[in-house]
mmCIF file with all atom_site columns, C-alpha atoms in Angstrom:
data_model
loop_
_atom_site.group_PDB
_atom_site.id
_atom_site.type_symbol
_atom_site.label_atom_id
_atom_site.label_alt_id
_atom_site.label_comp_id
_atom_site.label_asym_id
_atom_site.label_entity_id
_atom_site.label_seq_id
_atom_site.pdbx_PDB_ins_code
_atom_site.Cartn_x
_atom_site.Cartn_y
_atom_site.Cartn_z
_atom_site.occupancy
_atom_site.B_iso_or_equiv
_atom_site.pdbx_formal_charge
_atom_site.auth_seq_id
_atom_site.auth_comp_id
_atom_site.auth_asym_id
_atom_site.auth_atom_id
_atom_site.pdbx_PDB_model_num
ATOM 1  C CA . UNK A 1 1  ? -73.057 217.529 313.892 1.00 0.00 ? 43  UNK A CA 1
ATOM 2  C CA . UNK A 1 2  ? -76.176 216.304 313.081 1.00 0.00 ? 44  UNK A CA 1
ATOM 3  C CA . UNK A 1 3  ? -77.856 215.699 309.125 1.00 0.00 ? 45  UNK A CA 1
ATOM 4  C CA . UNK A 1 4  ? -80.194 217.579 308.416 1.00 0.00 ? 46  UNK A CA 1
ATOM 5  C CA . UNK A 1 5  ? -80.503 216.637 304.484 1.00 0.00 ? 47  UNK A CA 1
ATOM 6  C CA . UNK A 1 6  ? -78.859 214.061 302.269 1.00 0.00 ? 48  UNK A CA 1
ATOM 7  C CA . UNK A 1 7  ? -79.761 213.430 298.415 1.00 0.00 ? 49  UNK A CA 1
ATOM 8  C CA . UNK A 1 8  ? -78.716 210.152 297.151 1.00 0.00 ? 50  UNK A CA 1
ATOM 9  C CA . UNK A 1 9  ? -78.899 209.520 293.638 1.00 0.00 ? 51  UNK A CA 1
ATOM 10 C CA . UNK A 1 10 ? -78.761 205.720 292.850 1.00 0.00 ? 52  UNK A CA 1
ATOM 11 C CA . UNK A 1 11 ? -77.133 205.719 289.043 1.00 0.00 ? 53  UNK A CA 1
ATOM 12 C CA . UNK A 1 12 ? -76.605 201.810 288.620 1.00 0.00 ? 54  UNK A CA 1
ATOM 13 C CA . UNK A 1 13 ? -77.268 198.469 290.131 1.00 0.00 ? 55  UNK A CA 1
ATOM 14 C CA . UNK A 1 14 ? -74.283 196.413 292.138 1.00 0.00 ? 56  UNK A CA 1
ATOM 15 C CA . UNK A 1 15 ? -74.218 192.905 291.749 1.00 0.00 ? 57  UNK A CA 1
ATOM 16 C CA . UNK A 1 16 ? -74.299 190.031 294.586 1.00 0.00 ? 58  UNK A CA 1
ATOM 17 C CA . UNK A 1 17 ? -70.933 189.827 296.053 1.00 0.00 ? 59  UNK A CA 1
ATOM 18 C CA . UNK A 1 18 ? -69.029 192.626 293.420 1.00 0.00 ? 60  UNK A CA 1
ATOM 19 C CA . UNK A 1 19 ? -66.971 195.043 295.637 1.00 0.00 ? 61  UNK A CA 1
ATOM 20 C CA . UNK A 1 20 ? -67.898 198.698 295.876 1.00 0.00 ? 62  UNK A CA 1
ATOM 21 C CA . UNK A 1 21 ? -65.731 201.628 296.716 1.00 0.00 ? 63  UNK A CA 1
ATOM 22 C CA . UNK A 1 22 ? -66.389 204.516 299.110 1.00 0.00 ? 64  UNK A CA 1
ATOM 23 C CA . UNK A 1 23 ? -65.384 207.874 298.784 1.00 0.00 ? 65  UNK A CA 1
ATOM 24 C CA . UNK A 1 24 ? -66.302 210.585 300.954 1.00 0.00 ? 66  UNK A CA 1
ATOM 25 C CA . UNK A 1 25 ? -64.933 214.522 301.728 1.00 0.00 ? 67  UNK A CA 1
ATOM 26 C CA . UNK A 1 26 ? -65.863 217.610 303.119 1.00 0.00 ? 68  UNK A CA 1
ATOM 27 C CA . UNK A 1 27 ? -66.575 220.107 300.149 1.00 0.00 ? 69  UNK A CA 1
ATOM 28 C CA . UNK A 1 28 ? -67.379 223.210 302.173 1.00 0.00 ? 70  UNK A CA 1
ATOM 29 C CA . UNK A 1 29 ? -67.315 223.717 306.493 1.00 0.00 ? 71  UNK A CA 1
ATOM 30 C CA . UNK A 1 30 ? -69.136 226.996 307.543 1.00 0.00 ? 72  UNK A CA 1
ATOM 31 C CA . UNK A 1 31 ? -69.797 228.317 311.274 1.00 0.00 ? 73  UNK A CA 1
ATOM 32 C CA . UNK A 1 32 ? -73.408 226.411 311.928 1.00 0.00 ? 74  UNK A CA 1
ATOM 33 C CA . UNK A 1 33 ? -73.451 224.289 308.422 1.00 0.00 ? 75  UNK A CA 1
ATOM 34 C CA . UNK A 1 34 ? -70.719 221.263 307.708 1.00 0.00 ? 76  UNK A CA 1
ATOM 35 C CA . UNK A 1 35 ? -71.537 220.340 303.967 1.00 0.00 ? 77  UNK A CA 1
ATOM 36 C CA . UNK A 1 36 ? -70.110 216.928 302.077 1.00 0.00 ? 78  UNK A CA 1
ATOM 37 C CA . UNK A 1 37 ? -70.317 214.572 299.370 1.00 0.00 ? 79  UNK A CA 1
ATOM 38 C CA . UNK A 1 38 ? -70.041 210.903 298.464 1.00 0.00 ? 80  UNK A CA 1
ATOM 39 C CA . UNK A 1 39 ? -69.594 208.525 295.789 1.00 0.00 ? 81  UNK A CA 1
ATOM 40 C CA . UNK A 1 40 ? -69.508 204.757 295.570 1.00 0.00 ? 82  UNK A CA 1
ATOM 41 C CA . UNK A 1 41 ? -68.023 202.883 292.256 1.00 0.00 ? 83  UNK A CA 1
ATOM 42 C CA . UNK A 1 42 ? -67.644 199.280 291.699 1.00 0.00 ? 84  UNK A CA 1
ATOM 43 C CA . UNK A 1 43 ? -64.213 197.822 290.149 1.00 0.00 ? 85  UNK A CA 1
ATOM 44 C CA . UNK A 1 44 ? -64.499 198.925 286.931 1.00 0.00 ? 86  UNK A CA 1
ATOM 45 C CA . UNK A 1 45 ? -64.899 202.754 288.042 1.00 0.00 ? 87  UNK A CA 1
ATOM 46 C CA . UNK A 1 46 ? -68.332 202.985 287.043 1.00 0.00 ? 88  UNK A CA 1
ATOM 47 C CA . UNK A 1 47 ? -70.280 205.047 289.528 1.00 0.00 ? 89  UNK A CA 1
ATOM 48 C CA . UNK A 1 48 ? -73.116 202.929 291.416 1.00 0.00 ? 90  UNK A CA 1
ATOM 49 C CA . UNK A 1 49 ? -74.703 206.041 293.257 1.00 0.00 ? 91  UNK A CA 1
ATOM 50 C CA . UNK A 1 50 ? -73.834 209.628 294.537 1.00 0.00 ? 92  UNK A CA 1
ATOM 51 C CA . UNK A 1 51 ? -74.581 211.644 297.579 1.00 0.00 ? 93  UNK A CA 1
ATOM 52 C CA . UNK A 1 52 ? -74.736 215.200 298.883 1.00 0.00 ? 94  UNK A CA 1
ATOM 53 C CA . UNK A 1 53 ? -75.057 216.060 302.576 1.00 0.00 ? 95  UNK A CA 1
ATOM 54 C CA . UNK A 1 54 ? -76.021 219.012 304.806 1.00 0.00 ? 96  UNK A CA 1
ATOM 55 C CA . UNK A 1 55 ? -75.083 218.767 308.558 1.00 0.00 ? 97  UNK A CA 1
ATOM 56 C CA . UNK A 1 56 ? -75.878 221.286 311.033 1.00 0.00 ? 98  UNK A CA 1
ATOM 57 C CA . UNK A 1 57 ? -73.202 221.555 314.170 1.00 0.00 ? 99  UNK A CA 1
ATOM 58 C CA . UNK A 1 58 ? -74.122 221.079 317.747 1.00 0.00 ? 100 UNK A CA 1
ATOM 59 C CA . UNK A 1 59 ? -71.946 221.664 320.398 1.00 0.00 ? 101 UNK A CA 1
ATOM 60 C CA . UNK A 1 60 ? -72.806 218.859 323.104 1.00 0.00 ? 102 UNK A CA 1
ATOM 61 C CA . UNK A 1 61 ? -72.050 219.652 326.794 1.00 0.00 ? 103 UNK A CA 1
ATOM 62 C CA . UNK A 1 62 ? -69.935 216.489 326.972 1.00 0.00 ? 104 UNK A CA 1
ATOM 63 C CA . UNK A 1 63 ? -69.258 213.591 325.315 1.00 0.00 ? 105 UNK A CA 1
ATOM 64 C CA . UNK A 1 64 ? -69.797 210.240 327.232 1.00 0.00 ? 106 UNK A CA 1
ATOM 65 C CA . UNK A 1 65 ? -69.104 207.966 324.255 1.00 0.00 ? 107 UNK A CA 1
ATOM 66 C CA . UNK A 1 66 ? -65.572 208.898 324.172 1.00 0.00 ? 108 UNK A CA 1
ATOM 67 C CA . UNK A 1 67 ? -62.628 209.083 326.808 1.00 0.00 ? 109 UNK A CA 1
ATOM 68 C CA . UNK A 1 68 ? -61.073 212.539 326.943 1.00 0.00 ? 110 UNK A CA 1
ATOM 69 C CA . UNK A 1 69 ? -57.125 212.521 326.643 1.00 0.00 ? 111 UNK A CA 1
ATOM 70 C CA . UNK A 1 70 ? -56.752 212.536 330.424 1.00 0.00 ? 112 UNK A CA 1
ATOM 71 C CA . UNK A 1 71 ? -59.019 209.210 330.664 1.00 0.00 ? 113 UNK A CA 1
ATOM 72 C CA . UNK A 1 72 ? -56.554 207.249 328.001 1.00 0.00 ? 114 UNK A CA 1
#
């Protein structure tokens, strides 16, 4: 899949060296569109920024990158 939009929404400031968490998931897959969402919080739960994503699915006529199962 490639993106073909993502809104980010920065809510709140980190600070130098604080830890941030990651979230991601899949909130809806459809036959050409893959659709998803993020959040990141620091420790204290407080949400730093939030994201929304729109991929569109290719099919590739092979993938170099990665060894098929007979390869491994």
């Amino acid at each position: 899949a490639v993106t073909a939009e993502m809104k980010l929404r920065l809510k709140k400031a980190a600070q130098v060296g604080e830890k941030v968490f990651l979230e991601g998931r899949l909130t809806s897959i459809e036959p050409k569109l893959i659709y998803g969402a993020a959040v990141a919080k620091n420790t204290q739960g407080e949400v730093l920024a939030k994201a929304d994503i729109t991929c569109i699915r290719i099919q590739a006529a092979h993938n170099t990158l990665a060894p098929t199962l007979k390869e491994r």
